[in-house]
CSV table of C-alpha atoms and ligand atoms in Angstrom, one decimal:
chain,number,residue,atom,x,y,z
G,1,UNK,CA,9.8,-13.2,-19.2
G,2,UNK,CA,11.9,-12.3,-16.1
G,3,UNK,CA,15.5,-10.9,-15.3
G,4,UNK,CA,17.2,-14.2,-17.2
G,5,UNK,CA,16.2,-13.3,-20.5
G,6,UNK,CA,18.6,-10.0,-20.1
G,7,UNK,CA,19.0,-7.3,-18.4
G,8,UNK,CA,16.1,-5.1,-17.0
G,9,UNK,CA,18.1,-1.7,-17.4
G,10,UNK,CA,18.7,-2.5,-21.1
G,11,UNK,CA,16.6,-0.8,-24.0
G,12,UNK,CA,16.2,-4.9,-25.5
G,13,UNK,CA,14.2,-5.9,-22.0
G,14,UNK,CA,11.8,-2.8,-22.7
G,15,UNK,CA,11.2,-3.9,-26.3
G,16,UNK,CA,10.9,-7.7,-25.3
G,17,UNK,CA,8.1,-6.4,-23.1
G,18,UNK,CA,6.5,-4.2,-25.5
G,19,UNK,CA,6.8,-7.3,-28.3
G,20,UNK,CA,4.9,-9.7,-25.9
G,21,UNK,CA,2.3,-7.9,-25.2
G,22,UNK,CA,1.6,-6.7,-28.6
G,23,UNK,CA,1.9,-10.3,-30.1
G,24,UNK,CA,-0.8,-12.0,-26.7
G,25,UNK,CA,-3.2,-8.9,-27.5
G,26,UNK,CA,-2.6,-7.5,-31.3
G,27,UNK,CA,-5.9,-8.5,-31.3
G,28,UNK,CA,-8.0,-7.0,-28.9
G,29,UNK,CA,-11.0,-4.4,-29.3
G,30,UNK,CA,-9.2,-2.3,-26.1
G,31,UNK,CA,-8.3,-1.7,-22.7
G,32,UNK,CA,-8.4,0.6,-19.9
G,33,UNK,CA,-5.3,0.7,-18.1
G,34,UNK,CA,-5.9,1.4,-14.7
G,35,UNK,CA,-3.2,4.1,-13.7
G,36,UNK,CA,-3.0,4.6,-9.6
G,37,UNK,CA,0.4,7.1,-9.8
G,38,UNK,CA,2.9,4.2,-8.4
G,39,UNK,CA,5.3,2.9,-10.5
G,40,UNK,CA,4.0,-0.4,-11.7
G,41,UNK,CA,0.2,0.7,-12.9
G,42,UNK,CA,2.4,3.4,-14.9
G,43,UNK,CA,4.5,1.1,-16.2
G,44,UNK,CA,1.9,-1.1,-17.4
G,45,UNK,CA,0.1,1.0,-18.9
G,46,UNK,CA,2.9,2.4,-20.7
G,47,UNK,CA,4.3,-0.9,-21.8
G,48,UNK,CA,0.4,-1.5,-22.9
G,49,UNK,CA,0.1,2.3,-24.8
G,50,UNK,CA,3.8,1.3,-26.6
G,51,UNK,CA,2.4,-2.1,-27.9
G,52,UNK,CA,-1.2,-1.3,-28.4
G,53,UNK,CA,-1.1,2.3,-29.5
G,54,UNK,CA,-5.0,3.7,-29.2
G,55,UNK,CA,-6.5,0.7,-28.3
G,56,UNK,CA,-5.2,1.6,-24.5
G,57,UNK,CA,-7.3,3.9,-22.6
G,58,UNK,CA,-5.5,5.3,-19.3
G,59,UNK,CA,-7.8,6.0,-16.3
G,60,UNK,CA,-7.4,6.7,-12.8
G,61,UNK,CA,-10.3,5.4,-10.8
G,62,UNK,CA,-10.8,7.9,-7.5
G,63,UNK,CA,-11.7,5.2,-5.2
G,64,UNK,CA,-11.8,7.6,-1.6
G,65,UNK,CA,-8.9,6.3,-0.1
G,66,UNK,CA,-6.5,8.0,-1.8
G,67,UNK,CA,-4.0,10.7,-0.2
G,68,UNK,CA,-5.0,14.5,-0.4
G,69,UNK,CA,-5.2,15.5,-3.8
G,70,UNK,CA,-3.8,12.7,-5.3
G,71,UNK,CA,-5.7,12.3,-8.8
G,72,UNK,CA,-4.9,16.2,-9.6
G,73,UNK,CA,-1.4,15.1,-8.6
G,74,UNK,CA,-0.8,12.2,-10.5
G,75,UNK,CA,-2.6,13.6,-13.5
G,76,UNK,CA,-0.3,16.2,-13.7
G,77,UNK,CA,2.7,14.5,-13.2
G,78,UNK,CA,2.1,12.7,-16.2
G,79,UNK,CA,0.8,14.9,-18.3
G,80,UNK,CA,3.0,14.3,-22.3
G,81,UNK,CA,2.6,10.7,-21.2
G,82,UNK,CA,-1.1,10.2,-21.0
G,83,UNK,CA,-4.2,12.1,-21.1
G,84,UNK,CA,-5.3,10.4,-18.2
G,85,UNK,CA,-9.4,10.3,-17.5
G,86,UNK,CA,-10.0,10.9,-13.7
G,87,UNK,CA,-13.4,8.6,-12.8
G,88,UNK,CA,-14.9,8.9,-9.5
G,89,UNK,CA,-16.7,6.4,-8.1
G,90,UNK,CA,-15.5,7.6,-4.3
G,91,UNK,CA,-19.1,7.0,-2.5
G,92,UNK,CA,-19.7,4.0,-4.2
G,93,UNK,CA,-16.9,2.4,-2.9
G,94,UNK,CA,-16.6,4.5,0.1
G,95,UNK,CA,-19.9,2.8,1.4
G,96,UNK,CA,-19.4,-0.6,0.2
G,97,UNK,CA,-17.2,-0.6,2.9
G,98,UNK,CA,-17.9,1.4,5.6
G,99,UNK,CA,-18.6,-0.3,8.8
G,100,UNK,CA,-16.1,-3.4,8.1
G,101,UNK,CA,-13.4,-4.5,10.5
G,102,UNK,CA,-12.0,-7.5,9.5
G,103,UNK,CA,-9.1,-6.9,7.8
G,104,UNK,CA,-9.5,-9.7,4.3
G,105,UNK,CA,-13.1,-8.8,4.4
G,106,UNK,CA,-11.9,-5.1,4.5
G,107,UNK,CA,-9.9,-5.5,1.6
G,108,UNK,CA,-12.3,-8.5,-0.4
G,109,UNK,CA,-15.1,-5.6,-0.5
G,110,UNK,CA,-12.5,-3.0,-1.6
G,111,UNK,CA,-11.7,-5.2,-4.4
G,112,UNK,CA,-15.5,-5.8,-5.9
G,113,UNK,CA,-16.2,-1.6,-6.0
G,114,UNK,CA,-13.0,-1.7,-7.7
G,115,UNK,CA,-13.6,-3.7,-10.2
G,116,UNK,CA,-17.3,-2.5,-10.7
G,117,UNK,CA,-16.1,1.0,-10.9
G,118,UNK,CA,-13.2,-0.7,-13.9
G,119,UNK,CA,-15.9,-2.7,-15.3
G,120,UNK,CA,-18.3,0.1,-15.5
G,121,UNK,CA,-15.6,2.4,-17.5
G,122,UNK,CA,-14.9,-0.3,-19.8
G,123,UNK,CA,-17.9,-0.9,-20.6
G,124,UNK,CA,-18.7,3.0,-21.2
G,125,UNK,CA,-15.6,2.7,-23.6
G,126,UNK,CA,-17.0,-0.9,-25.2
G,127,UNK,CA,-13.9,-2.7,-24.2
G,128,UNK,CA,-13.2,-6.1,-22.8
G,129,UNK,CA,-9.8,-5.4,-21.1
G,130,UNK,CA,-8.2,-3.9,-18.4
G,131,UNK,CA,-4.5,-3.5,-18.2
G,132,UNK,CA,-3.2,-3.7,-15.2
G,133,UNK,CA,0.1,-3.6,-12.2
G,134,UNK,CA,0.2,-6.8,-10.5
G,135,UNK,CA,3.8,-7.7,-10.0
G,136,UNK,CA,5.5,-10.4,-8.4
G,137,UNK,CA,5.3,-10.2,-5.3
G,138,UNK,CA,1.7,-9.6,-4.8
G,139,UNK,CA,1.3,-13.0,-6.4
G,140,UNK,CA,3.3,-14.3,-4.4
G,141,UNK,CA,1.6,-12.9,-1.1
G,142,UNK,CA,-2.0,-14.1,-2.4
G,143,UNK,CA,-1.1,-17.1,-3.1
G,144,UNK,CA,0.6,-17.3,0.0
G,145,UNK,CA,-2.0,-16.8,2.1
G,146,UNK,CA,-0.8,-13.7,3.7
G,147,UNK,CA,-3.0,-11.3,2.4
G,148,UNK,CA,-5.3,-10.2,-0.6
G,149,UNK,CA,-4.1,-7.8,-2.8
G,150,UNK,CA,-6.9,-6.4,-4.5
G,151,UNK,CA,-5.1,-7.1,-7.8
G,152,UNK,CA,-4.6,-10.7,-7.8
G,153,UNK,CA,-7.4,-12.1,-9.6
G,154,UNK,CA,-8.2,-15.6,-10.8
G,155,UNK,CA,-10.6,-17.2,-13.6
G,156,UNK,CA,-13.7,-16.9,-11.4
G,157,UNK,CA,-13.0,-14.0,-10.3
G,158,UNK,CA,-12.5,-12.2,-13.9
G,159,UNK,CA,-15.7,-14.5,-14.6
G,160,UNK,CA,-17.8,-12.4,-12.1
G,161,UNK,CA,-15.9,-8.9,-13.1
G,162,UNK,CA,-16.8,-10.0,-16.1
G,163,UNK,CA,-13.3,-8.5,-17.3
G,164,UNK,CA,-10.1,-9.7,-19.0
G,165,UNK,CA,-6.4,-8.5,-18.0
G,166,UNK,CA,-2.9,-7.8,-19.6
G,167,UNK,CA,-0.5,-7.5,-16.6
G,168,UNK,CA,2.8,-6.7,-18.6
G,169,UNK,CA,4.8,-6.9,-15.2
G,170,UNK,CA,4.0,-10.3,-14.0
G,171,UNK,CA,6.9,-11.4,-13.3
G,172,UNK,CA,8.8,-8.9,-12.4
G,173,UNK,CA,9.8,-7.6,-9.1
G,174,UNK,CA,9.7,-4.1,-7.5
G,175,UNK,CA,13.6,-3.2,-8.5
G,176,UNK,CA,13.1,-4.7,-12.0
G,177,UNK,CA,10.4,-2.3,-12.7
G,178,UNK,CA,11.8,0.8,-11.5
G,179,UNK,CA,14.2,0.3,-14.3
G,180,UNK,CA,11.9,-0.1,-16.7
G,181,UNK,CA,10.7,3.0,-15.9
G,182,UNK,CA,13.8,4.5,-16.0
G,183,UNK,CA,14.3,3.2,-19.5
G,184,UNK,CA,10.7,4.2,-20.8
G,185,UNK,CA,11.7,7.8,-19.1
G,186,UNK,CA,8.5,7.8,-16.8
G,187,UNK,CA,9.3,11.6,-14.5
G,188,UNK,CA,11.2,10.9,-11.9
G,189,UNK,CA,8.5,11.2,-9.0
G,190,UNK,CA,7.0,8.3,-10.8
G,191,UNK,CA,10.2,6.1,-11.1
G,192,UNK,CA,11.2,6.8,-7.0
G,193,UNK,CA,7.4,6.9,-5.5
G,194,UNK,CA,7.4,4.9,-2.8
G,195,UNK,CA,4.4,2.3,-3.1
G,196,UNK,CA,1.0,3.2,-2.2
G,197,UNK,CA,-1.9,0.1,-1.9
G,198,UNK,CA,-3.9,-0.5,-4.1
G,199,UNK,CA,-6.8,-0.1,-1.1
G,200,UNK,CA,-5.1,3.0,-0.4
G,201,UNK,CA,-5.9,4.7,3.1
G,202,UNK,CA,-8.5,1.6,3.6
G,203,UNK,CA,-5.6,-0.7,4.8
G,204,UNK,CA,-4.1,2.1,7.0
G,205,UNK,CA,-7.3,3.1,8.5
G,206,UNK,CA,-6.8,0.4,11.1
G,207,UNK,CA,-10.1,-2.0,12.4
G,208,UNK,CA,-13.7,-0.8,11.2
G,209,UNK,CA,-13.7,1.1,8.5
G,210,UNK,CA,-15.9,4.7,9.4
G,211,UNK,CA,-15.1,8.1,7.8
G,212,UNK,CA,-13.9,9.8,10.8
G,213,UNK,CA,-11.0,7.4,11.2
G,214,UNK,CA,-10.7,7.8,7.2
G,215,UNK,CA,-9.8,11.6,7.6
G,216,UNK,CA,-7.1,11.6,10.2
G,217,UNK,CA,-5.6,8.9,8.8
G,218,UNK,CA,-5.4,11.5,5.8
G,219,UNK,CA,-4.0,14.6,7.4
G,220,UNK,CA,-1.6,12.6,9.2
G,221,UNK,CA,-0.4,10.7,5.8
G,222,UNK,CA,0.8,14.5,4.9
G,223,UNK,CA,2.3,15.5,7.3
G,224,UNK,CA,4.7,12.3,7.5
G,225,UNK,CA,5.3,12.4,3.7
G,226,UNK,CA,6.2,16.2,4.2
G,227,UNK,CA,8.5,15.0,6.8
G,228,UNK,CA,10.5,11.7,5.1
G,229,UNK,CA,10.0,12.3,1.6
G,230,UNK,CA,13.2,12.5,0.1
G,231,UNK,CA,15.4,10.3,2.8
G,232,UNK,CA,15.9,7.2,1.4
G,233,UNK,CA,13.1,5.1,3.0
G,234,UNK,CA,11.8,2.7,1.2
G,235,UNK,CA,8.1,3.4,2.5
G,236,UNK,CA,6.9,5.4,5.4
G,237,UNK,CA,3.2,6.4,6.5
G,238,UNK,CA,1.1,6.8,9.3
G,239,UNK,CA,-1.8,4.3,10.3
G,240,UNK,CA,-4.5,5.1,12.6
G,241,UNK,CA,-6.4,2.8,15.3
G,242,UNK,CA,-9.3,3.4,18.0
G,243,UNK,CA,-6.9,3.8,20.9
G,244,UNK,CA,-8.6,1.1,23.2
G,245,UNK,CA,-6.1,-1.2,25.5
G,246,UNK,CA,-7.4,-4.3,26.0
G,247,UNK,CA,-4.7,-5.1,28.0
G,248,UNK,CA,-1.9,-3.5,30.5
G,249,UNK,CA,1.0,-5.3,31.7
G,250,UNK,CA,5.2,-4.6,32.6
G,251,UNK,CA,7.8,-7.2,32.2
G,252,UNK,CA,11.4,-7.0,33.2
G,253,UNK,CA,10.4,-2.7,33.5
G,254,UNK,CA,9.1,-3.0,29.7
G,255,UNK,CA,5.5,-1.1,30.7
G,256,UNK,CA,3.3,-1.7,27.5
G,257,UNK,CA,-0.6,-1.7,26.9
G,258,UNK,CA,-1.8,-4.0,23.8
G,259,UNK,CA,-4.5,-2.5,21.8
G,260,UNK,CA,-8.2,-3.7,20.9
G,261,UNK,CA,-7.4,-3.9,17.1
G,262,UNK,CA,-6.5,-6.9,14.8
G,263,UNK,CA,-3.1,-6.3,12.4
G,264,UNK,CA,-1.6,-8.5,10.0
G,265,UNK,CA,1.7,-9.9,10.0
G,266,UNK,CA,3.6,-12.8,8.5
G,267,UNK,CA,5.5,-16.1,10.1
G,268,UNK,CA,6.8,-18.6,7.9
G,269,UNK,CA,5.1,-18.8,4.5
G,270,UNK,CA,1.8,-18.0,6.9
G,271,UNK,CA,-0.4,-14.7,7.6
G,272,UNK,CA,-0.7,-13.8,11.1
G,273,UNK,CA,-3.4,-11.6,13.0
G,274,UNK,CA,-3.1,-10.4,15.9
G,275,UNK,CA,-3.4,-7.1,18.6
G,276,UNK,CA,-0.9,-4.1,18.0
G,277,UNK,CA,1.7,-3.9,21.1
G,278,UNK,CA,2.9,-0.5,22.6
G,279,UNK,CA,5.8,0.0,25.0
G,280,UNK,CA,5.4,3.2,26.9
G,281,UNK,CA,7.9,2.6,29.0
G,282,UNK,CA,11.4,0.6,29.2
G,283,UNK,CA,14.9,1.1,31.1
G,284,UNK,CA,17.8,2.7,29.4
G,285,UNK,CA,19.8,1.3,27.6
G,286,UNK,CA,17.2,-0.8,25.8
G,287,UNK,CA,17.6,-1.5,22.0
G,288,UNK,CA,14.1,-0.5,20.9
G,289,UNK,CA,14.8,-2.4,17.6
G,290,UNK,CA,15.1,-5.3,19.5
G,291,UNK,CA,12.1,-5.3,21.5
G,292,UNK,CA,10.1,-7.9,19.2
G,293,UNK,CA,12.2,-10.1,19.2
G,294,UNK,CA,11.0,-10.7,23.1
G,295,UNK,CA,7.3,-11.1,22.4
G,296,UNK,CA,5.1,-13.8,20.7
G,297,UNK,CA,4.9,-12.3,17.4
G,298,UNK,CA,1.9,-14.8,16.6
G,299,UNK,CA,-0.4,-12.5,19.5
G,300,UNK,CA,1.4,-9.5,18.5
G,301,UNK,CA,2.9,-8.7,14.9
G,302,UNK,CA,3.3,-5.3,15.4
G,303,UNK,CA,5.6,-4.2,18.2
G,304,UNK,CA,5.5,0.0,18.5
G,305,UNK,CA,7.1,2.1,20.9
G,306,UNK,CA,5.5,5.7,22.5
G,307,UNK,CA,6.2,8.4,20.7
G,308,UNK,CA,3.9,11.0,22.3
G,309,UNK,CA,0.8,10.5,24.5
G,310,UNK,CA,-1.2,13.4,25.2
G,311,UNK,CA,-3.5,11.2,27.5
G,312,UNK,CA,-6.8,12.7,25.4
G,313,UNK,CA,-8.2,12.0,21.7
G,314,UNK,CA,-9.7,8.5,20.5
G,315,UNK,CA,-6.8,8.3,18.3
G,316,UNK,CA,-3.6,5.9,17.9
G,317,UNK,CA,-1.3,7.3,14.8
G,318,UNK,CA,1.1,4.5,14.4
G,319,UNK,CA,4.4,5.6,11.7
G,320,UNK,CA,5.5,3.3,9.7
G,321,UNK,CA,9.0,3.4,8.1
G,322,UNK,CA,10.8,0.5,6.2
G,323,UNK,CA,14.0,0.0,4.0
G,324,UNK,CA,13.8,-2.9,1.6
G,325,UNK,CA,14.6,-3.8,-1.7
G,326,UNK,CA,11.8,-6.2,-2.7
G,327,UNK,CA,9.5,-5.8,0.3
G,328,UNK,CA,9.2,-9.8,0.7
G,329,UNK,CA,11.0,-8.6,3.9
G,330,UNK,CA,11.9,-5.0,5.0
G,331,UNK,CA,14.2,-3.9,7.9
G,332,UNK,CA,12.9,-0.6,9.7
G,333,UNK,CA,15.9,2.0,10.1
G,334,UNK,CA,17.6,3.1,12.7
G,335,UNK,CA,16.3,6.8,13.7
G,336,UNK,CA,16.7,9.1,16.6
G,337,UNK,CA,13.7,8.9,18.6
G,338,UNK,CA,14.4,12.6,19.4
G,339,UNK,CA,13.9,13.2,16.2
G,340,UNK,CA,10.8,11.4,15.4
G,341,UNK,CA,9.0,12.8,18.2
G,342,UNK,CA,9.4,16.5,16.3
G,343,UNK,CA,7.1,14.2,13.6
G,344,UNK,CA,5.1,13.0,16.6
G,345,UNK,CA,4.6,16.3,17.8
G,346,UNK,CA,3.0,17.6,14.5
G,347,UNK,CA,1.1,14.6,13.9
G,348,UNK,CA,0.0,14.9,18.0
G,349,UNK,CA,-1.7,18.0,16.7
G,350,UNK,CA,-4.0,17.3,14.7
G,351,UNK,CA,-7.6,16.8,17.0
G,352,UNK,CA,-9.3,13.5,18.1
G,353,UNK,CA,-4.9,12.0,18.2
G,354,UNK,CA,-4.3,11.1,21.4
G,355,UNK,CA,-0.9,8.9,21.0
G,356,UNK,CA,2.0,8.8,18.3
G,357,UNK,CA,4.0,5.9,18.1
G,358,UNK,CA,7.0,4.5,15.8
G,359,UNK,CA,6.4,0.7,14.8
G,360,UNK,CA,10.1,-0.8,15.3
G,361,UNK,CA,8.9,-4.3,13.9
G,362,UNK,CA,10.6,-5.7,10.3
G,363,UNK,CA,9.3,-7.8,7.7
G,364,UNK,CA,8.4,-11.1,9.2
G,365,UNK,CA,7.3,-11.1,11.8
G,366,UNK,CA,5.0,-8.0,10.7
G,367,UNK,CA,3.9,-7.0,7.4
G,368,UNK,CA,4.4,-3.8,5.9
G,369,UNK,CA,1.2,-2.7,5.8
G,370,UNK,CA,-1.3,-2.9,9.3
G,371,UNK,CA,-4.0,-4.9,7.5
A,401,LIG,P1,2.8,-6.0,3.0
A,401,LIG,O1,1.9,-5.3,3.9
A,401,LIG,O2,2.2,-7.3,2.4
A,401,LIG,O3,3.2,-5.1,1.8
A,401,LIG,O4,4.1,-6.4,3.7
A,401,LIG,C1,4.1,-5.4,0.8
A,401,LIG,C2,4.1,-4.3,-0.2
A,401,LIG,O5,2.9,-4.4,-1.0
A,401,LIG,C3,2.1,-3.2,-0.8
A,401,LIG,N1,0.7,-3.6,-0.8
A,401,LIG,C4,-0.2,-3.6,-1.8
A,401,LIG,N2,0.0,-3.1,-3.1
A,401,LIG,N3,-2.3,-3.8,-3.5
A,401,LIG,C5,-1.1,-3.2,-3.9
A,401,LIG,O6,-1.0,-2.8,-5.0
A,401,LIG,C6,-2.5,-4.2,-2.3
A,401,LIG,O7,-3.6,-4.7,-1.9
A,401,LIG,C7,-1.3,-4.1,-1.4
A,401,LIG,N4,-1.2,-4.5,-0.1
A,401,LIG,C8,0.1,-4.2,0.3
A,401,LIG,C9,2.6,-2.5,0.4
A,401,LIG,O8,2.3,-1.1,0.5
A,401,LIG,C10,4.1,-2.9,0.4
A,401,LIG,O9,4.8,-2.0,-0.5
């Protein structure tokens, strides 16, 4: 099913959903529907609870990347929608993958103590299935090559997880399931959160993964959410980095130093990885937006500029802000730098930050996300 067969704000779409589902898995014994708090685990799981009444179990699976009291949150915000079980399996997948740099093993190892956490709920519950978020566009990225969402799984996979999934939204995009949420009457939080990975603060926690890193990339996250939330951006966060320069160098008076790190980005229908770049420096009357567009953005996907540098702290938090509609490709706004570096200045603050910078790279030749 997909926009053609009507329109996605209309009552019918909802019902065509709901009918699907219930007519592929009338059947079942039951499912736990993995809830995160973003809009398309919620929906899933709703379109799932509509068709399959009690044989849907909704659960939120505390993984140890998630944002500062997030499961209380979330719970709460849909509380007369779900009873929603909180399971916390936070050390077990916090040390699966502590240690890791690489950015797809990062994220492969995120995805087996996910799906051992799911399977071992399931099992608890004596059910086979696992309803789940995956939307368009992370099947299209996977099978793209350009990264791998933790959701996107394929017969061997399930084989090993030893799982089976309903994804009600498979075929819908980002837009499209907003207003199913809209029609289901989801709270409004829900409907207009911007997305959050499913890896969570893994994927921002830039390079090898340790605990210290995990934490600042944490208080930061608040900080910027208490800042944007509410002005029309599509996604904005902070990520954080080991600030080591592995190189120094000036062109035309652009001063910039490129970091140690590895980040992802996208070229083509191809993933990219490659260091972080930061300008600390440039003449006036240079359009910072611009400045990627100068730079191989195969050795350098993410172009940033200095924000604030306090010249102490092992610490880079880079902040992330995007406008986009289906986040194939996403432009970054234009903001007032003086204004960001208030938000620099705050984030600057917290101990062990050294630097604050603004990423002013769009969607190709960077990805949203670092990793
Ligand atoms: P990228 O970084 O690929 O992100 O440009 C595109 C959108 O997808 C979100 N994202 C994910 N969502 N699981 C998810 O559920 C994932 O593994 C994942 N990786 C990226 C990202 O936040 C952005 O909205």
């Amino acid at each position: 099913m997909g926009i053609e067969d009507g329109n996605v704000s209309s009552k019918t779409f909802v019902e065509k959903l709901v009918e699907k589902v219930r007519s592929q898995y009338g059947d079942i014994d039951c499912a736990v529907a993995c809830i995160s708090g973003g809009v398309d685990s919620t929906v899933s799981a709703a379109i799932a609870k509509l068709a399959l009444g009690d044989k849907v179990y909704p659960i939120y699976i505390d993984t140890g990347f998630m944002r500062a009291g997030e499961a209380e949150r979330v719970r709460q915000a849909l509380k007369g929608f779900f009873d929603l079980e909180i399971h916390n399996f936070a050390e077990d997948i916090l040390s699966s993958v502590e240690g890791l740099s690489d950015a797809e093993e990062k994220r492969i190892a995120f995805r087996e103590g996910f799906y051992r956490a799911v399977k071992r709920v399931a099992d608890e519950k004596r059910c086979s299935w696992a309803v789940q978020g995956t939307i368009k566009a992370d099947v299209v990225e996977t099978v793209g090559g350009i990264k791998t969402q933790h959701n996107v799984l394929n017969e061997e996979l399930l084989k090993r997880f030893g799982l089976r999934v309903i994804e009600p939204l498979i075929d819908l995009y980002k837009h499209e399931v907003r207003e199913v949420a809209r029609q289901i009457g989801l709270p409004r939080q829900i409907v207009e959160r911007q997305p959050f990975p499913g890896p969570g603060l893994l994927v921002r926690a830039v390079g090898k993964l340790h605990r210290e890193k995990l934490e600042l990339v944490r208080k930061a996250t608040e900080i910027v959410e208490r800042n944007l939330d509410g002005k029309g951006y599509s996604q904005y966060f902070p990520a954080v980095w080991e600030y080591q320069v592995a190189k120094e160098g000036s062109i035309d008076g652009v001063e910039y130093v490129v970091f140690s790190v590895k980040a992802t980005g996208v070229v083509g229908n191809t993933r990219t990885y490659g260091h972080p770049l930061m300008v600390r420096r440039y003449p006036a009357g240079v359009d910072v937006l611009e400045l990627y567009r100068y730079l191989d953005s195969r050795s350098y996907p993410h172009v940033l500029v200095e924000l604030v540098n306090k010249s102490e702290g092992g610490y880079i938090a880079a902040v992330r802000i995007v406008k986009t509609e289906d986040f194939i490709t996403a432009e970054v706004p234009r903001i007032d730098l003086d204004d960001l570096r208030l938000l620099a200045k705050e984030i600057a603050s917290i101990p062990r930050i050294r630097a604050v910078a603004f990423d002013v790279t769009p969607k190709p030749p960077a990805t949203i996300e670092y990793e």
